[in-house]
Amino acid sequence: MAALDNSQTADAGGGPEWLRAVDSRLRLHTIVRLRWLAVLGQSLTVIFAYWVLGLNVPIGWCFAVIAASAWLNVALRIRYPSSHRLKSNHASLMLGYDVLQLAALLYLTGGLANPFAFLLIAPVTVSASTLPIRITVALGILTIIAASVLTKYHYPLPWFGGESLALPLMYVFGVWAAVVAGILFIGLYSWRTAEEGRRMAEALAAAEMVLAREQKLSALDGLAAAAAHGLGTPLATIAVVTKELLHDTKGDDPHFDDLTLLRAQAERCRQILKELAEHGEQLDIIVSRLPVSHLIDEVVEPHRLMAVPIEITARPVPGTEPGAPAALEPVTQRNPGVIYGLGNLVENAVDFAATKVDVEADWSTDEVRIVIADDGEGFPPNVLEQLGEPFVTTRPGKSWGDEEPDEHIGMGLGFFIAKTLLERSGARLELANCPEPQTGAVVTVVWPRAKFERAASIEPDTPAPIL
């Protein structure tokens, strides 16, 4: 289990564990919602201060800064689906922008003398909970620099009657010290809490994989014992009978060679059972190596009996030179999670297809891609961006209260589980509809080739990670 944790968290460049990069857990949907909340709060505060309290706020410039965040949210919502998960670098840019936007608003309204200066801590806290520590450190430094600049450079603090309130410099430095202390303490506290959660999740995942492996090996041991017990007696009987027949048969008898072959094959069967009992683990590893074409065959085979035909294509990407390293077919480790995930996608395609389903696989030096397409009606536009979330489904049917529904009623959990299992294996899912005038849904699963092939070189005593 320790080896598994190291393999999952190790960075290519090495270094201490707390500096290693991890994937972002921040969704675009989350950060956009938080920014909308900030836009609403900032707008209400400025309106209240200007029109209710009568403070001398540069309202035009303030709303220009607030509008910049609103337009950024609109642009992000148009460009990306709500379920898009941000990469670490992109998330850091988003949170860095939030720091600078809030700093600009504080610059217009009194700098650190503004009682809302403590909100500078918020982006750092979000980063500490969801992003690598190196990004949080960089974001904290940016926030401290912004707070330091605001101690001297800012518009006067708006006050009643058009006057300005000049607070003592010592008070301003006290606010600066409070902001810096908040960044350090709350940021560190949030990071430690999130890190404990991540480690617990990794430990649970490792435990699940070890238990699944042990269950599989136990099942193999039971099958091997049952086979040895069940086949031992008839094989021994065959060996004894053929031995007696050989004693009564001369070399020129036409059945002599057949009896000799029969006895040799019986001995071979007994030897195979012996090797199965002694080297079950080694046999398991050999059998579990799957070229991508065999992986697709295994996924598609249970659905061959359906009314809709399934066409399979597996080849390198067009333009690949024969014999080049990129032309070699990728080989991976058998992974029940990946087989289930792909099988669920194929099953959905068969359910919604009109006449056929196409499953295409291609590979290059960098990627392994599997495309599952049907010629049905395609994904409805109103649920396309939400597919992959729990309880989002496109399956028709009667309500759950009906006694005998005409069709299968889905809850969206199958696709959600399939998407989660495939993403845990390192894959990326892309959902789309066929370009007009064609109809149908297209699901593309893409792995980095290095991740797809990494499991093929697992040591026998190492718990197998997902892919």
Tab-separated table of C-alpha atoms in Angstrom:
chain	number	residue	atom	x	y	z
A	1	MET	CA	0.000	0.000	0.000
A	2	ALA	CA	2.899	2.339	0.716
A	3	ALA	CA	4.332	1.630	-2.696
A	4	LEU	CA	1.007	2.464	-4.247
A	5	ASP	CA	0.782	5.795	-2.421
A	6	ASN	CA	4.249	6.735	-3.580
A	7	SER	CA	3.471	5.880	-7.179
A	8	GLN	CA	0.349	7.997	-7.116
A	9	THR	CA	1.898	11.090	-5.565
A	10	ALA	CA	5.398	11.092	-6.976
A	11	ASP	CA	6.261	13.952	-9.266
A	12	ALA	CA	8.514	13.536	-12.233
A	13	GLY	CA	10.963	15.956	-10.680
A	14	GLY	CA	11.014	14.319	-7.257
A	15	GLY	CA	11.357	16.527	-4.188
A	16	PRO	CA	9.619	16.587	-0.826
A	17	GLU	CA	6.132	15.123	-0.684
A	18	TRP	CA	4.453	18.405	0.318
A	19	LEU	CA	5.810	20.076	-2.820
A	20	ARG	CA	4.709	17.381	-5.261
A	21	ALA	CA	2.059	18.356	-7.756
A	22	VAL	CA	-1.413	16.898	-7.508
A	23	ASP	CA	-4.356	17.338	-9.777
A	24	SER	CA	-6.780	20.159	-9.150
A	25	ARG	CA	-10.064	19.189	-7.510
A	26	LEU	CA	-11.675	22.541	-8.360
A	27	ARG	CA	-14.486	22.547	-10.906
A	28	LEU	CA	-15.141	25.569	-13.084
A	29	HIS	CA	-18.777	25.457	-11.944
A	30	THR	CA	-17.644	25.994	-8.332
A	31	ILE	CA	-15.340	28.925	-8.976
A	32	VAL	CA	-17.886	30.626	-11.257
A	33	ARG	CA	-20.565	30.358	-8.576
A	34	LEU	CA	-18.227	31.769	-5.932
A	35	ARG	CA	-17.363	34.668	-8.230
A	36	TRP	CA	-21.057	35.383	-8.900
A	37	LEU	CA	-21.551	35.479	-5.135
A	38	ALA	CA	-18.644	37.929	-4.845
A	39	VAL	CA	-20.061	40.099	-7.672
A	40	LEU	CA	-23.448	40.223	-5.946
A	41	GLY	CA	-21.945	41.042	-2.549
A	42	GLN	CA	-19.627	43.724	-3.949
A	43	SER	CA	-22.449	45.343	-5.929
A	44	LEU	CA	-24.818	45.473	-2.948
A	45	THR	CA	-22.077	46.869	-0.712
A	46	VAL	CA	-21.174	49.653	-3.152
A	47	ILE	CA	-24.857	50.527	-3.735
A	48	PHE	CA	-25.569	50.603	0.005
A	49	ALA	CA	-22.505	52.748	0.748
A	50	TYR	CA	-23.210	55.245	-2.064
A	51	TRP	CA	-27.000	55.626	-2.082
A	52	VAL	CA	-27.978	54.681	1.478
A	53	LEU	CA	-25.068	55.892	3.582
A	54	GLY	CA	-24.154	58.705	1.204
A	55	LEU	CA	-20.438	57.886	1.248
A	56	ASN	CA	-18.204	59.439	-1.420
A	57	VAL	CA	-17.517	56.194	-3.331
A	58	PRO	CA	-16.055	56.329	-6.904
A	59	ILE	CA	-19.036	54.308	-8.022
A	60	GLY	CA	-18.244	54.356	-11.759
A	61	TRP	CA	-14.787	52.829	-11.335
A	62	CYS	CA	-16.058	50.371	-8.713
A	63	PHE	CA	-18.750	49.027	-11.022
A	64	ALA	CA	-16.232	48.842	-13.878
A	65	VAL	CA	-14.055	46.529	-11.733
A	66	ILE	CA	-17.090	44.472	-10.658
A	67	ALA	CA	-18.362	44.254	-14.254
A	68	ALA	CA	-15.001	42.798	-15.343
A	69	SER	CA	-15.617	39.784	-13.071
A	70	ALA	CA	-19.176	39.422	-14.328
A	71	TRP	CA	-18.104	39.438	-17.977
A	72	LEU	CA	-15.330	36.946	-17.222
A	73	ASN	CA	-17.924	34.592	-15.724
A	74	VAL	CA	-20.148	34.963	-18.770
A	75	ALA	CA	-17.224	34.231	-21.115
A	76	LEU	CA	-16.188	31.153	-19.120
A	77	ARG	CA	-19.757	29.867	-19.044
A	78	ILE	CA	-20.023	30.184	-22.831
A	79	ARG	CA	-16.607	28.666	-23.519
A	80	TYR	CA	-16.660	25.667	-21.136
A	81	PRO	CA	-19.325	23.257	-19.825
A	82	SER	CA	-20.331	23.582	-16.198
A	83	SER	CA	-18.786	20.184	-15.320
A	84	HIS	CA	-15.335	21.177	-16.678
A	85	ARG	CA	-12.608	20.450	-14.141
A	86	LEU	CA	-9.886	23.069	-14.074
A	87	LYS	CA	-6.232	22.162	-14.391
A	88	SER	CA	-4.030	23.393	-11.573
A	89	ASN	CA	-2.402	26.158	-13.618
A	90	HIS	CA	-5.741	27.430	-14.935
A	91	ALA	CA	-7.275	27.388	-11.453
A	92	SER	CA	-4.324	29.363	-10.102
A	93	LEU	CA	-4.861	32.018	-12.790
A	94	MET	CA	-8.559	32.245	-11.874
A	95	LEU	CA	-7.828	32.712	-8.179
A	96	GLY	CA	-4.969	35.106	-8.946
A	97	TYR	CA	-7.404	37.232	-10.928
A	98	ASP	CA	-9.813	37.238	-7.955
A	99	VAL	CA	-7.021	38.534	-5.694
A	100	LEU	CA	-6.151	41.334	-8.122
A	101	GLN	CA	-9.808	42.237	-8.710
A	102	LEU	CA	-10.465	42.548	-4.980
A	103	ALA	CA	-7.225	44.495	-4.538
A	104	ALA	CA	-8.344	46.932	-7.263
A	105	LEU	CA	-11.700	47.408	-5.524
A	106	LEU	CA	-9.959	48.029	-2.189
A	107	TYR	CA	-7.617	50.498	-3.925
A	108	LEU	CA	-10.660	52.560	-4.927
A	109	THR	CA	-12.257	52.409	-1.484
A	110	GLY	CA	-9.566	53.129	1.093
A	111	GLY	CA	-7.059	50.294	0.850
A	112	LEU	CA	-6.476	48.296	4.027
A	113	ALA	CA	-8.485	50.858	5.984
A	114	ASN	CA	-11.554	49.351	4.330
A	115	PRO	CA	-13.121	46.838	6.765
A	116	PHE	CA	-13.622	44.364	3.884
A	117	ALA	CA	-9.844	43.960	3.413
A	118	PHE	CA	-10.009	40.617	5.242
A	119	LEU	CA	-11.669	39.105	2.139
A	120	LEU	CA	-8.203	38.936	0.551
A	121	ILE	CA	-7.822	35.718	2.525
A	122	ALA	CA	-10.667	33.965	0.637
A	123	PRO	CA	-8.877	33.016	-2.655
A	124	VAL	CA	-5.886	31.666	-0.718
A	125	THR	CA	-8.197	29.524	1.423
A	126	VAL	CA	-9.908	28.086	-1.680
A	127	SER	CA	-6.501	27.324	-3.209
A	128	ALA	CA	-5.240	25.642	-0.029
A	129	SER	CA	-8.269	23.318	-0.043
A	130	THR	CA	-8.187	22.284	-3.693
A	131	LEU	CA	-4.792	23.012	-5.321
A	132	PRO	CA	-1.166	21.916	-4.842
A	133	ILE	CA	0.732	23.622	-2.028
A	134	ARG	CA	3.195	25.251	-4.443
A	135	ILE	CA	0.326	27.135	-6.119
A	136	THR	CA	-1.113	28.126	-2.744
A	137	VAL	CA	2.285	29.493	-1.675
A	138	ALA	CA	2.563	31.534	-4.875
A	139	LEU	CA	-0.990	32.837	-4.456
A	140	GLY	CA	-0.270	33.738	-0.827
A	141	ILE	CA	2.829	35.699	-1.865
A	142	LEU	CA	0.781	37.562	-4.491
A	143	THR	CA	-1.854	38.429	-1.885
A	144	ILE	CA	0.743	39.660	0.615
A	145	ILE	CA	2.327	41.848	-2.072
A	146	ALA	CA	-1.098	43.277	-2.966
A	147	ALA	CA	-1.844	43.967	0.715
A	148	SER	CA	1.565	45.626	1.137
A	149	VAL	CA	0.947	47.938	-1.822
A	150	LEU	CA	-2.483	48.871	-0.452
A	151	THR	CA	-0.960	50.084	2.828
A	152	LYS	CA	0.343	53.194	1.003
A	153	TYR	CA	-1.253	53.439	-2.439
A	154	HIS	CA	-5.033	53.803	-2.448
A	155	TYR	CA	-7.886	56.275	-2.746
A	156	PRO	CA	-8.994	57.921	0.509
A	157	LEU	CA	-11.444	55.943	2.614
A	158	PRO	CA	-14.956	57.191	1.680
A	159	TRP	CA	-16.619	59.064	4.522
A	160	PHE	CA	-19.715	61.087	5.279
A	161	GLY	CA	-20.114	64.540	3.840
A	162	GLY	CA	-17.498	64.009	1.158
A	163	GLU	CA	-14.711	64.054	3.765
A	164	SER	CA	-11.935	61.474	4.022
A	165	LEU	CA	-11.015	59.570	7.154
A	166	ALA	CA	-7.253	59.219	7.691
A	167	LEU	CA	-6.487	56.337	10.026
A	168	PRO	CA	-3.164	56.115	11.884
A	169	LEU	CA	-0.393	54.338	10.034
A	170	MET	CA	0.070	51.950	12.960
A	171	TYR	CA	-3.577	50.848	12.605
A	172	VAL	CA	-3.099	50.219	8.885
A	173	PHE	CA	-0.019	48.111	9.569
A	174	GLY	CA	-2.033	46.222	12.172
A	175	VAL	CA	-4.622	45.388	9.514
A	176	TRP	CA	-1.795	44.319	7.188
A	177	ALA	CA	-0.388	42.047	9.903
A	178	ALA	CA	-3.859	40.566	10.499
A	179	VAL	CA	-4.309	39.834	6.775
A	180	VAL	CA	-0.868	38.204	6.525
A	181	ALA	CA	-1.461	36.164	9.693
A	182	GLY	CA	-4.852	35.087	8.355
A	183	ILE	CA	-3.292	33.991	5.055
A	184	LEU	CA	-0.640	31.950	6.843
A	185	PHE	CA	-2.811	30.415	9.553
A	186	ILE	CA	-6.082	29.806	7.680
A	187	GLY	CA	-4.227	28.764	4.524
A	188	LEU	CA	-2.084	26.266	6.429
A	189	TYR	CA	-5.085	24.986	8.376
A	190	SER	CA	-7.147	24.513	5.186
A	191	TRP	CA	-4.265	22.786	3.421
A	192	ARG	CA	-3.640	20.376	6.300
A	193	THR	CA	-7.351	19.535	6.530
A	194	ALA	CA	-7.623	18.955	2.779
A	195	GLU	CA	-4.378	16.943	2.782
A	196	GLU	CA	-5.724	14.652	5.493
A	197	GLY	CA	-8.852	14.144	3.404
A	198	ARG	CA	-6.780	13.379	0.305
A	199	ARG	CA	-4.618	10.893	2.171
A	200	MET	CA	-7.668	9.207	3.631
A	201	ALA	CA	-9.211	8.929	0.151
A	202	GLU	CA	-5.957	7.478	-1.235
A	203	ALA	CA	-5.764	5.003	1.639
A	204	LEU	CA	-9.355	3.905	1.091
A	205	ALA	CA	-8.747	3.528	-2.651
A	206	ALA	CA	-5.600	1.501	-1.998
A	207	ALA	CA	-7.450	-0.674	0.498
A	208	GLU	CA	-10.260	-1.258	-2.002
A	209	MET	CA	-7.767	-2.303	-4.688
A	210	VAL	CA	-5.881	-4.618	-2.343
A	211	LEU	CA	-9.127	-6.211	-1.164
A	212	ALA	CA	-10.327	-6.616	-4.751
A	213	ARG	CA	-7.001	-8.210	-5.676
A	214	GLU	CA	-7.136	-10.566	-2.712
A	215	GLN	CA	-10.716	-11.504	-3.559
A	216	LYS	CA	-9.704	-12.234	-7.133
A	217	LEU	CA	-6.733	-14.333	-6.055
A	218	SER	CA	-8.867	-16.180	-3.531
A	219	ALA	CA	-11.381	-16.934	-6.252
A	220	LEU	CA	-8.594	-18.216	-8.511
A	221	ASP	CA	-7.218	-20.368	-5.717
A	222	GLY	CA	-10.689	-21.818	-5.141
A	223	LEU	CA	-11.159	-22.534	-8.825
A	224	ALA	CA	-7.742	-24.143	-9.051
A	225	ALA	CA	-8.465	-26.330	-6.020
A	226	ALA	CA	-11.873	-27.295	-7.403
A	227	ALA	CA	-10.359	-28.108	-10.793
A	228	ALA	CA	-7.573	-30.166	-9.244
A	229	HIS	CA	-10.018	-32.019	-7.040
A	230	GLY	CA	-12.568	-32.570	-9.787
A	231	LEU	CA	-10.129	-33.562	-12.536
A	232	GLY	CA	-7.647	-35.487	-10.416
A	233	THR	CA	-9.707	-38.669	-10.123
A	234	PRO	CA	-10.775	-39.003	-13.803
A	235	LEU	CA	-7.247	-38.197	-14.992
A	236	ALA	CA	-5.809	-40.841	-12.648
A	237	THR	CA	-8.376	-43.348	-13.959
A	238	ILE	CA	-7.453	-42.513	-17.564
A	239	ALA	CA	-3.763	-42.930	-16.756
A	240	VAL	CA	-4.323	-46.319	-15.112
A	241	VAL	CA	-6.557	-47.627	-17.928
A	242	THR	CA	-4.191	-46.503	-20.693
A	243	LYS	CA	-1.264	-48.057	-18.832
A	244	GLU	CA	-3.077	-51.426	-18.624
A	245	LEU	CA	-4.087	-51.218	-22.282
A	246	LEU	CA	-0.498	-50.489	-23.300
A	247	HIS	CA	0.657	-53.593	-21.446
A	248	ASP	CA	-1.774	-55.685	-23.497
A	249	THR	CA	-0.961	-53.962	-26.812
A	250	LYS	CA	2.048	-54.669	-28.978
A	251	GLY	CA	4.007	-52.066	-30.908
A	252	ASP	CA	2.561	-53.131	-34.250
A	253	ASP	CA	-1.021	-52.724	-33.009
A	254	PRO	CA	-2.812	-49.869	-34.853
A	255	HIS	CA	-4.085	-48.514	-31.496
A	256	PHE	CA	-0.665	-48.467	-29.804
A	257	ASP	CA	0.237	-44.925	-30.924
A	258	ASP	CA	-3.204	-43.617	-29.964
A	259	LEU	CA	-2.950	-45.094	-26.486
A	260	THR	CA	0.555	-43.684	-26.059
A	261	LEU	CA	-0.680	-40.222	-27.072
A	262	LEU	CA	-3.681	-40.489	-24.755
A	263	ARG	CA	-1.468	-41.349	-21.775
A	264	ALA	CA	0.927	-38.482	-22.595
A	265	GLN	CA	-1.939	-35.985	-22.784
A	266	ALA	CA	-3.335	-37.201	-19.458
A	267	GLU	CA	0.071	-36.656	-17.866
A	268	ARG	CA	0.201	-33.220	-19.468
A	269	CYS	CA	-3.186	-32.325	-17.956
A	270	ARG	CA	-1.977	-33.370	-14.516
A	271	GLN	CA	1.161	-31.255	-14.978
A	272	ILE	CA	-0.910	-28.240	-15.990
A	273	LEU	CA	-3.025	-28.573	-12.845
A	274	LYS	CA	0.143	-28.792	-10.771
A	275	GLU	CA	1.592	-25.660	-12.369
A	276	LEU	CA	-1.729	-23.867	-11.888
A	277	ALA	CA	-1.605	-24.591	-8.180
A	278	GLU	CA	2.057	-23.547	-7.850
A	279	HIS	CA	2.153	-20.532	-10.163
A	280	GLY	CA	-1.380	-19.120	-10.100
A	281	GLU	CA	-0.155	-15.572	-9.546
A	282	GLN	CA	2.216	-15.678	-12.500
A	283	LEU	CA	-0.540	-17.100	-14.723
A	284	ASP	CA	-2.867	-14.325	-13.575
A	285	ILE	CA	-0.428	-11.592	-14.575
A	286	ILE	CA	0.168	-13.102	-18.019
A	287	VAL	CA	-3.537	-13.489	-18.737
A	288	SER	CA	-4.292	-9.953	-17.498
A	289	ARG	CA	-2.122	-8.256	-20.155
A	290	LEU	CA	-4.489	-6.891	-22.795
A	291	PRO	CA	-3.707	-5.212	-26.124
A	292	VAL	CA	-6.197	-2.449	-26.822
A	293	SER	CA	-7.908	-4.500	-29.559
A	294	HIS	CA	-8.414	-7.419	-27.150
A	295	LEU	CA	-9.699	-4.993	-24.525
A	296	ILE	CA	-12.357	-3.765	-26.959
A	297	ASP	CA	-13.269	-7.324	-27.945
A	298	GLU	CA	-13.790	-8.255	-24.292
A	299	VAL	CA	-15.890	-5.132	-23.689
A	300	VAL	CA	-18.067	-5.654	-26.780
A	301	GLU	CA	-18.520	-9.437	-26.550
A	302	PRO	CA	-21.429	-9.404	-24.010
A	303	HIS	CA	-23.374	-7.080	-26.325
A	304	ARG	CA	-22.928	-9.095	-29.518
A	305	LEU	CA	-26.263	-10.837	-29.050
A	306	MET	CA	-28.173	-7.548	-29.203
A	307	ALA	CA	-30.212	-6.647	-32.276
A	308	VAL	CA	-27.886	-3.753	-33.133
A	309	PRO	CA	-24.610	-4.799	-34.847
A	310	ILE	CA	-21.347	-3.472	-33.438
A	311	GLU	CA	-18.469	-2.682	-35.780
A	312	ILE	CA	-14.937	-2.585	-34.337
A	313	THR	CA	-11.909	-0.835	-35.800
A	314	ALA	CA	-8.455	-0.753	-34.157
A	315	ARG	CA	-5.470	0.813	-35.886
A	316	PRO	CA	-2.740	3.425	-35.432
A	317	VAL	CA	-3.641	6.996	-36.323
A	318	PRO	CA	-3.531	7.655	-40.085
A	319	GLY	CA	-0.088	8.591	-41.324
A	320	THR	CA	1.821	6.384	-38.879
A	321	GLU	CA	4.698	4.591	-40.581
A	322	PRO	CA	4.499	0.770	-40.373
A	323	GLY	CA	7.098	-0.576	-37.963
A	324	ALA	CA	7.485	2.739	-36.121
A	325	PRO	CA	7.173	2.669	-32.282
A	326	ALA	CA	3.889	4.568	-32.543
A	327	ALA	CA	2.457	1.812	-34.766
A	328	LEU	CA	2.906	-0.859	-32.071
A	329	GLU	CA	-0.383	-1.736	-30.415
A	330	PRO	CA	-0.576	-0.499	-26.792
A	331	VAL	CA	-0.792	-3.189	-24.107
A	332	THR	CA	-2.298	-2.537	-20.694
A	333	GLN	CA	-3.207	-4.417	-17.528
A	334	ARG	CA	-6.680	-5.913	-17.186
A	335	ASN	CA	-8.722	-3.478	-15.114
A	336	PRO	CA	-12.293	-4.386	-14.103
A	337	GLY	CA	-13.113	-0.706	-13.608
A	338	VAL	CA	-12.098	0.205	-17.155
A	339	ILE	CA	-13.874	-2.826	-18.617
A	340	TYR	CA	-17.049	-1.909	-16.724
A	341	GLY	CA	-16.826	1.755	-17.732
A	342	LEU	CA	-16.349	1.020	-21.428
A	343	GLY	CA	-18.998	-1.698	-21.289
A	344	ASN	CA	-21.496	0.754	-19.840
A	345	LEU	CA	-20.795	3.222	-22.656
A	346	VAL	CA	-21.221	0.475	-25.270
A	347	GLU	CA	-24.460	-0.680	-23.622
A	348	ASN	CA	-25.844	2.870	-23.702
A	349	ALA	CA	-24.888	3.200	-27.370
A	350	VAL	CA	-26.629	-0.096	-28.199
A	351	ASP	CA	-29.761	0.986	-26.320
A	352	PHE	CA	-30.086	4.265	-28.218
A	353	ALA	CA	-28.734	3.222	-31.644
A	354	ALA	CA	-31.040	2.942	-34.644
A	355	THR	CA	-29.085	0.550	-36.878
A	356	LYS	CA	-25.472	0.184	-35.681
A	357	VAL	CA	-22.781	1.098	-33.194
A	358	ASP	CA	-19.185	1.896	-34.158
A	359	VAL	CA	-16.315	1.321	-31.736
A	360	GLU	CA	-13.045	2.716	-33.044
A	361	ALA	CA	-9.650	2.664	-31.372
A	362	ASP	CA	-6.541	4.428	-32.581
A	363	TRP	CA	-3.242	5.231	-30.984
A	364	SER	CA	-0.199	7.395	-31.476
A	365	THR	CA	3.011	8.026	-29.579
A	366	ASP	CA	1.183	10.219	-27.057
A	367	GLU	CA	-2.418	9.014	-26.815
A	368	VAL	CA	-4.734	6.015	-26.912
A	369	ARG	CA	-8.240	6.916	-28.066
A	370	ILE	CA	-11.460	4.868	-28.059
A	371	VAL	CA	-14.525	6.346	-29.779
A	372	ILE	CA	-18.003	4.867	-29.250
A	373	ALA	CA	-20.632	6.228	-31.636
A	374	ASP	CA	-24.239	5.333	-32.422
A	375	ASP	CA	-26.697	6.532	-35.045
A	376	GLY	CA	-29.576	7.320	-32.700
A	377	GLU	CA	-31.036	10.703	-31.835
A	378	GLY	CA	-27.945	11.881	-29.954
A	379	PHE	CA	-27.652	13.660	-26.620
A	380	PRO	CA	-30.404	16.187	-25.847
A	381	PRO	CA	-28.810	19.664	-25.740
A	382	ASN	CA	-30.338	20.466	-22.351
A	383	VAL	CA	-28.542	17.568	-20.612
A	384	LEU	CA	-25.363	17.266	-22.687
A	385	GLU	CA	-23.296	19.447	-20.354
A	386	GLN	CA	-24.645	17.750	-17.220
A	387	LEU	CA	-24.109	14.136	-18.285
A	388	GLY	CA	-21.751	12.388	-15.937
A	389	GLU	CA	-23.340	13.882	-12.846
A	390	PRO	CA	-25.460	11.620	-10.588
A	391	PHE	CA	-29.195	11.397	-11.334
A	392	VAL	CA	-28.869	12.950	-14.791
A	393	THR	CA	-30.224	10.569	-17.444
A	394	THR	CA	-31.608	10.617	-20.970
A	395	ARG	CA	-33.484	7.316	-20.756
A	396	PRO	CA	-37.225	7.533	-21.472
A	397	GLY	CA	-39.840	5.545	-19.623
A	398	LYS	CA	-42.757	5.752	-17.265
A	399	SER	CA	-42.506	7.095	-13.766
A	400	TRP	CA	-41.335	4.944	-10.889
A	401	GLY	CA	-44.888	4.705	-9.606
A	402	ASP	CA	-46.073	2.705	-12.613
A	403	GLU	CA	-46.509	-0.992	-12.014
A	404	GLU	CA	-45.050	-2.155	-15.336
A	405	PRO	CA	-42.823	0.423	-17.028
A	406	ASP	CA	-42.506	-0.045	-20.763
A	407	GLU	CA	-38.803	0.688	-20.879
A	408	HIS	CA	-35.749	0.679	-18.664
A	409	ILE	CA	-35.801	3.677	-16.324
A	410	GLY	CA	-32.352	5.061	-15.579
A	411	MET	CA	-31.129	7.251	-12.760
A	412	GLY	CA	-27.914	8.374	-14.455
A	413	LEU	CA	-25.756	6.526	-11.950
A	414	GLY	CA	-24.422	4.034	-14.508
A	415	PHE	CA	-22.874	6.735	-16.663
A	416	PHE	CA	-21.671	8.585	-13.556
A	417	ILE	CA	-19.927	5.457	-12.229
A	418	ALA	CA	-18.478	4.651	-15.661
A	419	LYS	CA	-17.143	8.198	-16.040
A	420	THR	CA	-15.660	8.135	-12.541
A	421	LEU	CA	-13.933	4.765	-13.053
A	422	LEU	CA	-12.491	5.804	-16.418
A	423	GLU	CA	-11.232	9.131	-15.058
A	424	ARG	CA	-9.607	7.309	-12.136
A	425	SER	CA	-7.689	5.262	-14.699
A	426	GLY	CA	-6.262	8.475	-16.171
A	427	ALA	CA	-8.741	8.819	-19.037
A	428	ARG	CA	-10.529	11.922	-20.287
A	429	LEU	CA	-14.127	11.726	-21.561
A	430	GLU	CA	-15.502	13.913	-24.345
A	431	LEU	CA	-19.224	13.922	-25.153
A	432	ALA	CA	-20.668	15.263	-28.394
A	433	ASN	CA	-23.273	14.699	-31.086
A	434	CYS	CA	-22.485	13.749	-34.674
A	435	PRO	CA	-22.198	16.750	-37.009
A	436	GLU	CA	-25.247	17.425	-39.149
A	437	PRO	CA	-26.778	15.974	-41.265
A	438	GLN	CA	-25.760	12.818	-39.365
A	439	THR	CA	-27.397	11.932	-36.065
A	440	GLY	CA	-26.157	10.071	-33.053
A	441	ALA	CA	-24.056	10.409	-29.923
A	442	VAL	CA	-20.270	10.204	-29.801
A	443	VAL	CA	-18.326	9.380	-26.623
A	444	THR	CA	-14.535	9.667	-26.836
A	445	VAL	CA	-12.261	8.177	-24.159
A	446	VAL	CA	-8.652	9.359	-24.310
A	447	TRP	CA	-5.701	8.097	-22.250
A	448	PRO	CA	-2.133	9.364	-22.306
A	449	ARG	CA	-0.319	6.371	-23.798
A	450	ALA	CA	2.189	6.315	-20.942
A	451	LYS	CA	-0.607	5.859	-18.377
A	452	PHE	CA	-2.390	3.292	-20.528
A	453	GLU	CA	0.734	1.135	-20.828
A	454	ARG	CA	2.193	1.710	-17.371
A	455	ALA	CA	0.276	-1.117	-15.710
A	456	ALA	CA	1.647	-3.688	-18.145
A	457	SER	CA	5.020	-3.583	-16.351
A	458	ILE	CA	3.675	-4.034	-12.792
A	459	GLU	CA	5.790	-6.221	-10.555
A	460	PRO	CA	4.053	-9.420	-9.353
A	461	ASP	CA	4.121	-8.402	-5.667
A	462	THR	CA	2.933	-4.853	-6.245
A	463	PRO	CA	-0.780	-4.119	-5.684
A	464	ALA	CA	-2.139	-3.210	-9.097
A	465	PRO	CA	-3.247	0.415	-9.380
A	466	ILE	CA	-6.139	1.344	-11.641
A	467	LEU	CA	-4.519	1.106	-15.076
